[in-house]
Amino acid sequence: MTVAVDQVAVTSAPKPRGFQITPGRIGLYAFLIISALFFLIPLLIVFNTSLKPMDEIRAGDIFDLPIDPSFAAWAEAWTSACTGRNCEGIRVGFWNSVKILVPSVIFSILIAAINGYALAQWRFKGSELILGALMLGAFIPYQVILYPMVRILSTVGLYGSLPGIIVVHIIFGLPVLTLIFRNFYSGIPIELIKAARIDGAGFFRIFFSIMLPMSTNILIVALILQVTGIWNDYLLGLIFAGRENLPMTVQLNNIVGSVTGERTFNVDMAATMLTALPPLIVYFLSGRYFVRGITAGAVKG
Amino acid sequence: MVGALGRNLTSKAVLTPTIIAMTVCFYGCMAWTIYVSFTRSGMLPNYDLVGLAQYDRLWGDNRWHVSFANMFIFGVLFITGALALGTLLAVLIDTKVRMEGAFRTIFLYPLSMSFIVTGLAWRWFLDPTDGLQSFVRSLGWETFEFDWLVDRDMAIYTIVIAAIWQGSGLIMAIMLAGLRSIDRDVWKATKMDGIPTWRAYVSVILPQLQPLVITCVVLLAITVVKSFDLVVALTNGGPGFASDLPAKFVVDAAFERANIGQASAAAVMMLMAVIAALAPYFYLVRRRS
């Protein structure tokens, strides 16, 4: 189809020329390159600054390349960056985020997959209503729910704990994930289930031996959505995780916001890079799945 | 053979925890917040109804006025900006450019990062003493000024810029998928009629993508109402409360100023904003089907 587009350009303005270098084409590339710079510069500056020592930062400009690039600030950010008087580095937040992420991702995907399968293939009176309620739930702003949720979790003794924040992530992930799985399993012909049922397979047997092996693609999409979403979460971690379990994003903001002593921009920026890196790696590894993951719930729902 | 009732029982049993969680945590909490917004609640919830007193007080609060107005400034500029830039990039990429994959990757990567990271990166870049302003001055343009970050009237626009930076890639990806799904014959028809490419995009192709545009607007509108992390990292609502947004107002009211009544009333206003953003969408979806 892109070929057709180009032919249109050629036929609508036919000019005797060997190459396709037209002013329009140059303008197009110029705009794309300027846009690319707009998207790259903020992160490149953070990266650039994280490689410089402090005296070089004070003397020079943000665009100056480091004279002697070094990851010293990264090491300092990892092991001894300070939040107030606590100087244990951003690794504390990193490991907290990992501890929150792993169970949240596994349980939310497992529960949502089984829910989606039940809603798609084992319908009953009222299952459409549940689906509608889930879908609307995805649109409620967190702020409407936060305070009463804090009270509920305090009542059951989970507020400010690791299990507490994990439960919160699982619950808040349910609507979108369930919709994604439900849409996926709706596409699988019901005859398949019927045949399995005649052979005597039950709800879980069919799910684990037939459905799950067919779900690789949608599992990858869900995985990307949850890993980046939970890693990047700030608000839920801030409110529900408690002082001991603050995720990396919250700790990063605290480190940068701490004004004890001299500002160490290189350490702040190294800490920022370290926080940005895990989802960036997921992004670069996942390619086209990433877009599907980000848009799946919203566009299809 | 298991009977119809038995089969459904497993499905129902599996869904029961989800139904309970949804009912209690989403709808129950929402109902609680709505109810509390009509009560005398202050530091602690209090269940005496006082009508619209909390809302009266909320709308008498200058900080709330600024937050609410900011949501509209931010919303209009961010949605138009991201939609325009994202669509333009999608159209340009669609015209058979070299290194398409590289451009796509660059335009989309900010989406994978936390709003905290985005906010901090832009805070440093726009910082008047260390960032862009001092760089341009060091090049010799001594009077160059770009201090929106610390300017009461302009701070909200830095949030718009950072949000467009983060969000345009998503619009590009959605619109590009749409452009690629346009029927070859449509292009052939415009070619036969001798319509210039740009004209074909404006009058024929983009109007066909209207459902996608509506989806994008809804996605962006929800981002606007939910925007919290970005403000916290970029301006922290400042200078003063000049760049505050409702999402931050509610969290501050509930967890810092400990005013549950005000937090609830403001949260209900956020809910109304989401409903206002979604209503036209559901109306269109219903009318089409």
Tab-separated table of N, CA and C in Angstrom, chain A residues 1-2 7-9 25 28-29 31-32 35-36 38-43 45-46 61-63 114-115 118-119 122-124 130 133-141 143-145 147-152 171 174-175 197 203-204 232 234-235 239 249 252-253 256 265 268-269 272 276 279-280 283-284 288 290-291 294-295 298, chain B residues 7-8 10-12 14-15 18-19 22 24-27 29-30 32-33 45 88-89 92 94-98 103-109 111-114 116-117 120-125 130-132 134-135 138 165 170 173-174 179 182 184 187 197 219 222 226 228-229 232 247 250-251 255 260 267 270-271 274 278:
chain	number	residue	atom	x	y	z
A	1	MET	N	0.817	-1.204	0.000
A	1	MET	CA	0.000	0.000	0.000
A	1	MET	C	0.856	1.261	0.000
A	2	THR	N	1.987	1.193	0.698
A	2	THR	CA	2.886	2.351	0.704
A	2	THR	C	3.419	2.630	-0.698
A	7	GLN	N	3.407	6.107	-5.678
A	7	GLN	CA	3.009	6.266	-7.065
A	7	GLN	C	2.090	7.472	-7.227
A	8	VAL	N	1.229	7.676	-6.242
A	8	VAL	CA	0.347	8.834	-6.295
A	8	VAL	C	1.181	10.095	-6.391
A	9	ALA	N	2.203	10.154	-5.520
A	9	ALA	CA	3.047	11.349	-5.511
A	9	ALA	C	3.707	11.539	-6.881
A	25	ARG	N	10.327	15.730	-0.162
A	25	ARG	CA	10.965	14.579	0.471
A	25	ARG	C	11.984	15.041	1.518
A	28	LEU	N	10.217	16.324	4.487
A	28	LEU	CA	9.679	15.199	5.239
A	28	LEU	C	10.736	14.604	6.162
A	29	TYR	N	11.922	14.349	5.589
A	29	TYR	CA	12.994	13.776	6.415
A	29	TYR	C	13.453	14.769	7.476
A	31	PHE	N	11.663	16.980	8.984
A	31	PHE	CA	10.686	16.976	10.077
A	31	PHE	C	10.835	15.716	10.928
A	32	LEU	N	11.018	14.573	10.275
A	32	LEU	CA	11.158	13.319	11.023
A	32	LEU	C	12.403	13.345	11.904
A	35	SER	N	11.866	15.679	14.829
A	35	SER	CA	10.996	14.996	15.793
A	35	SER	C	11.783	13.950	16.567
A	36	ALA	N	12.623	13.204	15.851
A	36	ALA	CA	13.414	12.171	16.524
A	36	ALA	C	14.307	12.815	17.587
A	38	PHE	N	13.700	15.629	19.186
A	38	PHE	CA	12.791	16.037	20.260
A	38	PHE	C	12.533	14.860	21.204
A	39	PHE	N	12.352	13.662	20.632
A	39	PHE	CA	12.069	12.502	21.471
A	39	PHE	C	13.324	11.972	22.168
A	40	LEU	N	14.474	12.162	21.549
A	40	LEU	CA	15.696	11.575	22.115
A	40	LEU	C	16.367	12.470	23.153
A	41	ILE	N	16.348	13.792	22.907
A	41	ILE	CA	17.201	14.690	23.697
A	41	ILE	C	17.006	14.591	25.210
A	42	PRO	N	15.759	14.650	25.725
A	42	PRO	CA	15.659	14.637	27.190
A	42	PRO	C	16.343	13.432	27.840
A	43	LEU	N	16.162	12.235	27.273
A	43	LEU	CA	16.783	11.067	27.895
A	43	LEU	C	18.292	11.038	27.651
A	45	ILE	N	20.225	13.575	27.479
A	45	ILE	CA	20.859	14.507	28.406
A	45	ILE	C	21.015	13.876	29.782
A	46	VAL	N	19.988	13.157	30.202
A	46	VAL	CA	20.073	12.460	31.484
A	46	VAL	C	21.226	11.456	31.445
A	61	ASP	N	28.092	22.612	30.045
A	61	ASP	CA	26.682	22.661	29.684
A	61	ASP	C	26.107	21.265	29.546
A	62	ILE	N	24.773	21.239	29.471
A	62	ILE	CA	24.131	19.934	29.413
A	62	ILE	C	24.481	19.167	28.146
A	63	PHE	N	24.831	19.890	27.060
A	63	PHE	CA	25.115	19.190	25.808
A	63	PHE	C	26.586	18.790	25.668
A	114	ILE	N	-7.934	-17.028	33.753
A	114	ILE	CA	-9.021	-17.954	34.099
A	114	ILE	C	-10.365	-17.234	34.050
A	115	ASN	N	-10.400	-15.993	34.555
A	115	ASN	CA	-11.642	-15.211	34.491
A	115	ASN	C	-12.087	-14.982	33.051
A	118	ALA	N	-13.460	-18.131	31.630
A	118	ALA	CA	-14.795	-18.427	32.157
A	118	ALA	C	-15.838	-17.537	31.490
A	119	LEU	N	-15.508	-16.249	31.329
A	119	LEU	CA	-16.487	-15.306	30.759
A	119	LEU	C	-16.705	-15.561	29.267
A	122	TRP	N	-17.603	-20.229	29.173
A	122	TRP	CA	-18.544	-20.866	30.099
A	122	TRP	C	-19.568	-19.820	30.532
A	123	ARG	N	-20.236	-19.260	29.553
A	123	ARG	CA	-21.164	-18.168	29.859
A	123	ARG	C	-22.352	-18.659	30.671
A	124	PHE	N	-22.888	-17.763	31.448
A	124	PHE	CA	-24.103	-18.054	32.214
A	124	PHE	C	-24.889	-16.769	32.300
A	130	ILE	N	-21.328	-8.992	34.342
A	130	ILE	CA	-20.025	-8.953	35.012
A	130	ILE	C	-18.995	-8.285	34.106
A	133	ALA	N	-19.539	-4.573	34.052
A	133	ALA	CA	-19.115	-3.965	35.317
A	133	ALA	C	-17.587	-3.868	35.370
A	134	LEU	N	-16.908	-4.908	34.878
A	134	LEU	CA	-15.441	-4.891	34.834
A	134	LEU	C	-14.941	-3.767	33.946
A	135	MET	N	-15.576	-3.643	32.771
A	135	MET	CA	-15.140	-2.655	31.792
A	135	MET	C	-15.285	-1.238	32.344
A	136	LEU	N	-16.427	-0.962	32.973
A	136	LEU	CA	-16.622	0.371	33.545
A	136	LEU	C	-15.646	0.609	34.694
A	137	GLY	N	-15.363	-0.458	35.446
A	137	GLY	CA	-14.435	-0.336	36.566
A	137	GLY	C	-13.066	0.162	36.126
A	138	ALA	N	-12.677	-0.189	34.899
A	138	ALA	CA	-11.371	0.219	34.385
A	138	ALA	C	-11.278	1.736	34.236
A	139	PHE	N	-12.415	2.399	34.159
A	139	PHE	CA	-12.402	3.851	33.927
A	139	PHE	C	-12.467	4.681	35.209
A	140	ILE	N	-12.750	4.037	36.341
A	140	ILE	CA	-12.865	4.813	37.583
A	140	ILE	C	-11.481	5.338	37.976
A	141	PRO	N	-11.337	6.662	38.183
A	141	PRO	CA	-10.027	7.178	38.598
A	141	PRO	C	-9.633	6.615	39.964
A	143	GLN	N	-8.239	7.940	42.329
A	143	GLN	CA	-8.462	8.869	43.440
A	143	GLN	C	-9.815	8.662	44.116
A	144	VAL	N	-10.784	8.144	43.351
A	144	VAL	CA	-12.119	7.917	43.914
A	144	VAL	C	-12.084	6.746	44.901
A	145	ILE	N	-11.128	5.845	44.694
A	145	ILE	CA	-11.102	4.574	45.424
A	145	ILE	C	-10.056	4.551	46.538
A	147	TYR	N	-8.780	6.255	49.213
A	147	TYR	CA	-8.925	6.377	50.656
A	147	TYR	C	-9.735	5.230	51.270
A	148	PRO	N	-10.935	4.930	50.725
A	148	PRO	CA	-11.654	3.774	51.279
A	148	PRO	C	-10.868	2.464	51.167
A	149	MET	N	-10.052	2.302	50.104
A	149	MET	CA	-9.226	1.097	49.984
A	149	MET	C	-8.220	1.019	51.133
A	150	VAL	N	-7.637	2.175	51.477
A	150	VAL	CA	-6.692	2.211	52.593
A	150	VAL	C	-7.381	1.714	53.864
A	151	ARG	N	-8.624	2.169	54.060
A	151	ARG	CA	-9.352	1.754	55.270
A	151	ARG	C	-9.652	0.255	55.257
A	152	ILE	N	-10.046	-0.257	54.082
A	152	ILE	CA	-10.341	-1.695	53.985
A	152	ILE	C	-9.078	-2.502	54.283
A	171	ILE	N	-5.816	-6.423	42.026
A	171	ILE	CA	-7.196	-5.938	41.870
A	171	ILE	C	-7.280	-4.868	40.781
A	174	LEU	N	-7.084	-6.283	37.263
A	174	LEU	CA	-8.122	-7.216	36.808
A	174	LEU	C	-8.968	-6.739	35.640
A	175	PRO	N	-9.553	-5.530	35.690
A	175	PRO	CA	-10.487	-5.168	34.611
A	175	PRO	C	-9.867	-5.287	33.220
A	197	ARG	N	-15.299	-31.528	26.162
A	197	ARG	CA	-16.241	-31.834	27.228
A	197	ARG	C	-16.821	-33.233	27.051
A	203	PHE	N	-13.619	-27.989	33.456
A	203	PHE	CA	-13.266	-26.575	33.352
A	203	PHE	C	-11.742	-26.352	33.391
A	204	PHE	N	-11.107	-26.860	34.429
A	204	PHE	CA	-9.683	-26.594	34.592
A	204	PHE	C	-8.830	-27.426	33.651
A	232	ASN	N	6.342	0.860	36.492
A	232	ASN	CA	6.250	2.317	36.371
A	232	ASN	C	5.265	2.948	37.336
A	234	TYR	N	3.601	4.649	40.384
A	234	TYR	CA	4.103	5.515	41.450
A	234	TYR	C	3.047	5.650	42.549
A	235	LEU	N	1.829	6.016	42.124
A	235	LEU	CA	0.764	6.357	43.074
A	235	LEU	C	0.424	5.203	44.016
A	239	ILE	N	1.106	5.029	48.148
A	239	ILE	CA	0.037	4.978	49.145
A	239	ILE	C	0.032	3.647	49.896
A	249	THR	N	10.300	3.741	41.701
A	249	THR	CA	9.867	5.069	41.240
A	249	THR	C	9.711	6.030	42.407
A	252	LEU	N	13.115	6.896	43.769
A	252	LEU	CA	13.792	7.816	42.850
A	252	LEU	C	13.331	9.250	43.101
A	253	ASN	N	12.018	9.429	43.171
A	253	ASN	CA	11.498	10.776	43.390
A	253	ASN	C	11.958	11.324	44.738
A	256	VAL	N	15.768	12.343	44.431
A	256	VAL	CA	15.928	13.603	43.711
A	256	VAL	C	15.389	14.762	44.546
A	265	PHE	N	23.927	15.990	40.770
A	265	PHE	CA	23.106	15.744	39.580
A	265	PHE	C	23.452	14.422	38.915
A	268	ASP	N	21.786	11.660	40.731
A	268	ASP	CA	20.342	11.715	40.488
A	268	ASP	C	20.014	11.153	39.109
A	269	MET	N	20.796	11.566	38.127
A	269	MET	CA	20.480	11.151	36.756
A	269	MET	C	20.808	9.675	36.532
A	272	THR	N	17.966	7.880	37.852
A	272	THR	CA	16.855	7.951	36.907
A	272	THR	C	17.033	6.931	35.783
A	276	ALA	N	14.679	3.785	34.725
A	276	ALA	CA	14.074	3.731	33.389
A	276	ALA	C	14.464	2.461	32.642
A	279	PRO	N	11.987	-1.194	32.129
A	279	PRO	CA	10.933	-1.153	31.102
A	279	PRO	C	11.476	-0.847	29.706
A	280	LEU	N	12.576	-0.081	29.624
A	280	LEU	CA	13.176	0.178	28.308
A	280	LEU	C	13.673	-1.121	27.678
A	283	TYR	N	10.839	-2.985	26.424
A	283	TYR	CA	10.370	-2.357	25.187
A	283	TYR	C	11.213	-2.786	23.985
A	284	PHE	N	12.534	-2.720	24.138
A	284	PHE	CA	13.385	-3.047	22.995
A	284	PHE	C	13.341	-4.540	22.656
A	288	ARG	N	7.027	-5.351	18.411
A	288	ARG	CA	5.640	-5.083	18.072
A	288	ARG	C	4.652	-5.519	19.144
A	290	PHE	N	4.835	-4.845	22.115
A	290	PHE	CA	4.680	-3.744	23.066
A	290	PHE	C	3.457	-2.900	22.740
A	291	VAL	N	3.327	-2.504	21.472
A	291	VAL	CA	2.190	-1.681	21.069
A	291	VAL	C	0.886	-2.440	21.322
A	294	ILE	N	0.114	-2.326	25.015
A	294	ILE	CA	-0.348	-1.036	25.513
A	294	ILE	C	-1.751	-0.721	25.005
A	295	THR	N	-2.039	-1.093	23.767
A	295	THR	CA	-3.331	-0.704	23.200
A	295	THR	C	-4.409	-1.765	23.369
A	298	ALA	N	-7.299	-1.097	25.963
A	298	ALA	CA	-8.050	0.129	25.722
A	298	ALA	C	-8.796	0.092	24.394
B	7	ARG	N	-21.924	-27.314	35.161
B	7	ARG	CA	-20.896	-26.652	34.354
B	7	ARG	C	-20.785	-25.183	34.733
B	8	ASN	N	-21.926	-24.548	34.823
B	8	ASN	CA	-21.893	-23.125	35.144
B	8	ASN	C	-21.390	-22.867	36.552
B	10	THR	N	-18.890	-24.211	38.154
B	10	THR	CA	-17.439	-24.030	38.187
B	10	THR	C	-17.081	-22.623	37.742
B	11	SER	N	-17.687	-22.205	36.613
B	11	SER	CA	-17.419	-20.877	36.081
B	11	SER	C	-17.784	-19.798	37.091
B	12	LYS	N	-18.950	-19.970	37.698
B	12	LYS	CA	-19.399	-18.984	38.691
B	12	LYS	C	-18.476	-18.961	39.898
B	14	VAL	N	-15.354	-19.788	40.020
B	14	VAL	CA	-14.073	-19.195	39.653
B	14	VAL	C	-14.182	-17.673	39.635
B	15	LEU	N	-15.325	-17.177	39.190
B	15	LEU	CA	-15.483	-15.722	39.058
B	15	LEU	C	-15.871	-15.044	40.375
B	18	THR	N	-13.443	-12.519	41.975
B	18	THR	CA	-13.354	-11.302	41.171
B	18	THR	C	-14.589	-10.437	41.365
B	19	ILE	N	-15.757	-11.086	41.372
B	19	ILE	CA	-16.996	-10.322	41.536
B	19	ILE	C	-16.990	-9.620	42.888
B	22	MET	N	-14.430	-6.744	42.784
B	22	MET	CA	-14.965	-5.628	41.985
B	22	MET	C	-16.030	-4.864	42.764
B	24	VAL	N	-16.708	-4.753	45.997
B	24	VAL	CA	-16.250	-4.057	47.201
B	24	VAL	C	-15.271	-2.945	46.830
B	25	CYS	N	-14.202	-3.296	46.086
B	25	CYS	CA	-13.100	-2.357	45.897
B	25	CYS	C	-13.400	-1.273	44.864
B	26	PHE	N	-14.148	-1.574	43.836
B	26	PHE	CA	-14.437	-0.549	42.843
B	26	PHE	C	-15.750	0.159	43.174
B	27	TYR	N	-16.832	-0.601	43.133
B	27	TYR	CA	-18.134	0.053	43.275
B	27	TYR	C	-18.444	0.415	44.721
B	29	CYS	N	-16.207	1.135	47.129
B	29	CYS	CA	-15.373	2.289	47.484
B	29	CYS	C	-15.877	3.555	46.807
B	30	MET	N	-16.324	3.398	45.570
B	30	MET	CA	-16.848	4.565	44.848
B	30	MET	C	-18.093	5.096	45.565
B	32	TRP	N	-18.839	4.714	48.672
B	32	TRP	CA	-18.408	5.282	49.948
B	32	TRP	C	-17.931	6.723	49.740
B	33	THR	N	-17.085	6.913	48.718
B	33	THR	CA	-16.544	8.252	48.462
B	33	THR	C	-17.655	9.231	48.104
B	45	PRO	N	-13.519	10.283	58.736
B	45	PRO	CA	-14.850	10.207	58.136
B	45	PRO	C	-15.928	10.388	59.202
B	88	LEU	N	0.475	13.187	12.407
B	88	LEU	CA	1.421	13.676	11.397
B	88	LEU	C	2.590	12.700	11.237
B	89	LEU	N	3.136	12.246	12.365
B	89	LEU	CA	4.253	11.301	12.291
B	89	LEU	C	3.821	10.002	11.618
B	92	LEU	N	3.616	10.647	7.883
B	92	LEU	CA	4.949	10.768	7.286
B	92	LEU	C	5.628	9.412	7.192
B	94	ASP	N	4.213	6.639	6.966
B	94	ASP	CA	3.477	5.806	6.019
B	94	ASP	C	3.896	6.058	4.572
B	95	THR	N	4.588	7.190	4.304
B	95	THR	CA	4.961	7.484	2.919
B	95	THR	C	6.294	6.849	2.559
B	96	LYS	N	6.474	5.613	2.968
B	96	LYS	CA	7.620	4.814	2.535
B	96	LYS	C	8.956	5.500	2.828
B	97	VAL	N	9.200	5.768	4.108
B	97	VAL	CA	10.481	6.388	4.454
B	97	VAL	C	11.525	5.307	4.715
B	98	ARG	N	12.787	5.718	4.585
B	98	ARG	CA	13.875	4.816	4.948
B	98	ARG	C	13.947	4.733	6.466
B	103	PHE	N	12.766	5.114	13.251
B	103	PHE	CA	11.910	6.243	13.621
B	103	PHE	C	10.798	5.803	14.559
B	104	ARG	N	10.148	4.689	14.209
B	104	ARG	CA	9.046	4.199	15.046
B	104	ARG	C	9.528	3.918	16.455
B	105	THR	N	10.691	3.259	16.561
B	105	THR	CA	11.229	2.921	17.878
B	105	THR	C	11.498	4.179	18.689
B	106	ILE	N	12.061	5.200	18.042
B	106	ILE	CA	12.401	6.437	18.749
B	106	ILE	C	11.137	7.171	19.209
B	107	PHE	N	10.125	7.221	18.347
B	107	PHE	CA	8.914	7.968	18.703
B	107	PHE	C	8.128	7.286	19.817
B	108	LEU	N	8.319	5.984	19.949
B	108	LEU	CA	7.475	5.233	20.874
B	108	LEU	C	8.133	4.949	22.222
B	109	TYR	N	9.491	5.050	22.288
B	109	TYR	CA	10.132	4.563	23.512
B	109	TYR	C	9.710	5.308	24.792
B	111	LEU	N	6.995	6.022	25.868
B	111	LEU	CA	5.795	5.400	26.410
B	111	LEU	C	6.120	4.285	27.395
B	112	SER	N	7.305	3.676	27.237
B	112	SER	CA	7.624	2.544	28.106
B	112	SER	C	8.126	3.012	29.470
B	113	MET	N	8.417	4.306	29.606
B	113	MET	CA	9.032	4.755	30.852
B	113	MET	C	8.001	5.300	31.826
B	114	SER	N	8.395	5.333	33.085
B	114	SER	CA	7.531	5.868	34.128
B	114	SER	C	7.351	7.381	33.924
B	116	ILE	N	7.377	9.367	36.214
B	116	ILE	CA	8.354	9.978	37.126
B	116	ILE	C	9.655	10.250	36.361
B	117	VAL	N	10.104	9.262	35.583
B	117	VAL	CA	11.320	9.441	34.793
B	117	VAL	C	11.130	10.570	33.776
B	120	LEU	N	11.180	13.931	35.569
B	120	LEU	CA	12.509	14.356	36.023
B	120	LEU	C	13.379	14.770	34.846
B	121	ALA	N	13.336	13.982	33.755
B	121	ALA	CA	14.159	14.313	32.587
B	121	ALA	C	13.802	15.700	32.067
B	122	TRP	N	12.502	15.967	31.952
B	122	TRP	CA	12.095	17.290	31.467
B	122	TRP	C	12.368	18.376	32.486
B	123	ARG	N	12.302	18.062	33.763
B	123	ARG	CA	12.596	19.075	34.781
B	123	ARG	C	14.047	19.547	34.648
B	124	TRP	N	14.950	18.603	34.398
B	124	TRP	CA	16.347	19.001	34.251
B	124	TRP	C	16.580	19.737	32.934
B	125	PHE	N	15.936	19.277	31.902
B	125	PHE	CA	16.128	19.901	30.596
B	125	PHE	C	15.600	21.335	30.591
B	130	ASP	N	20.287	25.329	34.890
B	130	ASP	CA	21.177	24.258	34.437
B	130	ASP	C	20.850	23.741	33.038
B	131	GLY	N	19.642	23.985	32.573
B	131	GLY	CA	19.199	23.310	31.367
B	131	GLY	C	19.308	24.129	30.097
B	132	LEU	N	18.233	24.054	29.309
B	132	LEU	CA	18.206	24.647	27.977
B	132	LEU	C	18.548	26.135	27.981
B	134	SER	N	20.299	28.056	30.032
B	134	SER	CA	21.709	28.392	30.252
B	134	SER	C	22.563	27.932	29.068
B	135	PHE	N	22.140	26.829	28.425
B	135	PHE	CA	22.882	26.361	27.251
B	135	PHE	C	22.813	27.378	26.116
B	138	SER	N	24.868	30.354	26.853
B	138	SER	CA	26.309	30.122	26.728
B	138	SER	C	26.754	30.135	25.268
B	165	TRP	N	5.309	14.628	24.709
B	165	TRP	CA	6.524	13.844	24.454
B	165	TRP	C	6.275	12.366	24.764
B	170	LEU	N	2.181	6.728	21.090
B	170	LEU	CA	1.032	5.823	21.124
B	170	LEU	C	0.058	6.162	20.005
B	173	ALA	N	1.433	5.043	16.750
B	173	ALA	CA	1.311	3.592	16.547
B	173	ALA	C	-0.114	3.206	16.159
B	174	ILE	N	-1.090	3.775	16.859
B	174	ILE	CA	-2.498	3.432	16.572
B	174	ILE	C	-2.875	3.909	15.171
B	179	LEU	N	-3.741	3.429	9.186
B	179	LEU	CA	-3.385	3.794	7.813
B	179	LEU	C	-3.036	2.554	6.994
B	182	ILE	N	-5.978	0.599	5.500
B	182	ILE	CA	-6.835	1.213	4.476
B	182	ILE	C	-6.743	0.385	3.189
B	184	ARG	N	-6.384	-0.875	-0.450
B	184	ARG	CA	-5.599	-0.462	-1.610
B	184	ARG	C	-6.461	0.273	-2.646
B	187	TRP	N	-6.827	4.018	-2.376
B	187	TRP	CA	-5.701	4.781	-2.914
B	187	TRP	C	-5.755	4.820	-4.444
B	197	THR	N	-1.595	13.714	-3.028
B	197	THR	CA	-1.485	12.839	-1.853
B	197	THR	C	-1.983	13.500	-0.568
B	219	LEU	N	-8.564	7.707	25.092
B	219	LEU	CA	-7.348	7.285	25.803
B	219	LEU	C	-6.623	8.485	26.399
B	222	ILE	N	-8.514	10.186	29.314
B	222	ILE	CA	-8.387	9.465	30.582
B	222	ILE	C	-7.010	9.720	31.198
B	226	LYS	N	-6.286	11.314	34.942
B	226	LYS	CA	-5.508	10.527	35.894
B	226	LYS	C	-4.117	11.093	36.152
B	228	PHE	N	-1.005	12.288	37.489
B	228	PHE	CA	-0.568	12.565	38.853
B	228	PHE	C	0.964	12.554	38.933
B	229	ASP	N	1.563	11.411	38.531
B	229	ASP	CA	3.012	11.235	38.655
B	229	ASP	C	3.784	12.314	37.920
B	232	VAL	N	3.860	15.508	39.824
B	232	VAL	CA	4.682	15.361	41.021
B	232	VAL	C	6.163	15.489	40.657
B	247	ALA	N	-6.034	15.342	40.187
B	247	ALA	CA	-5.537	14.075	40.720
B	247	ALA	C	-4.592	14.309	41.894
B	250	VAL	N	-6.556	15.782	45.075
B	250	VAL	CA	-7.248	14.765	45.875
B	250	VAL	C	-6.265	14.032	46.779
B	251	VAL	N	-5.130	13.602	46.216
B	251	VAL	CA	-4.161	12.842	47.015
B	251	VAL	C	-3.619	13.708	48.146
B	255	PHE	N	-4.192	12.594	51.962
B	255	PHE	CA	-3.066	11.996	52.672
B	255	PHE	C	-2.088	12.998	53.253
B	260	ILE	N	-10.742	14.504	54.573
B	260	ILE	CA	-11.421	13.452	53.819
B	260	ILE	C	-12.628	14.004	53.060
B	267	ALA	N	-12.694	14.164	44.452
B	267	ALA	CA	-12.638	12.901	43.718
B	267	ALA	C	-13.923	12.701	42.921
B	270	MET	N	-13.739	14.560	39.838
B	270	MET	CA	-12.920	13.840	38.845
B	270	MET	C	-13.738	12.774	38.135
B	271	LEU	N	-14.556	12.077	38.934
B	271	LEU	CA	-15.408	11.034	38.364
B	271	LEU	C	-16.363	11.635	37.329
B	274	VAL	N	-14.529	12.222	34.142
B	274	VAL	CA	-14.353	11.001	33.351
B	274	VAL	C	-15.653	10.652	32.636
B	278	LEU	N	-16.327	10.235	28.687
B	278	LEU	CA	-16.721	8.942	28.120
B	278	LEU	C	-18.090	8.965	27.471
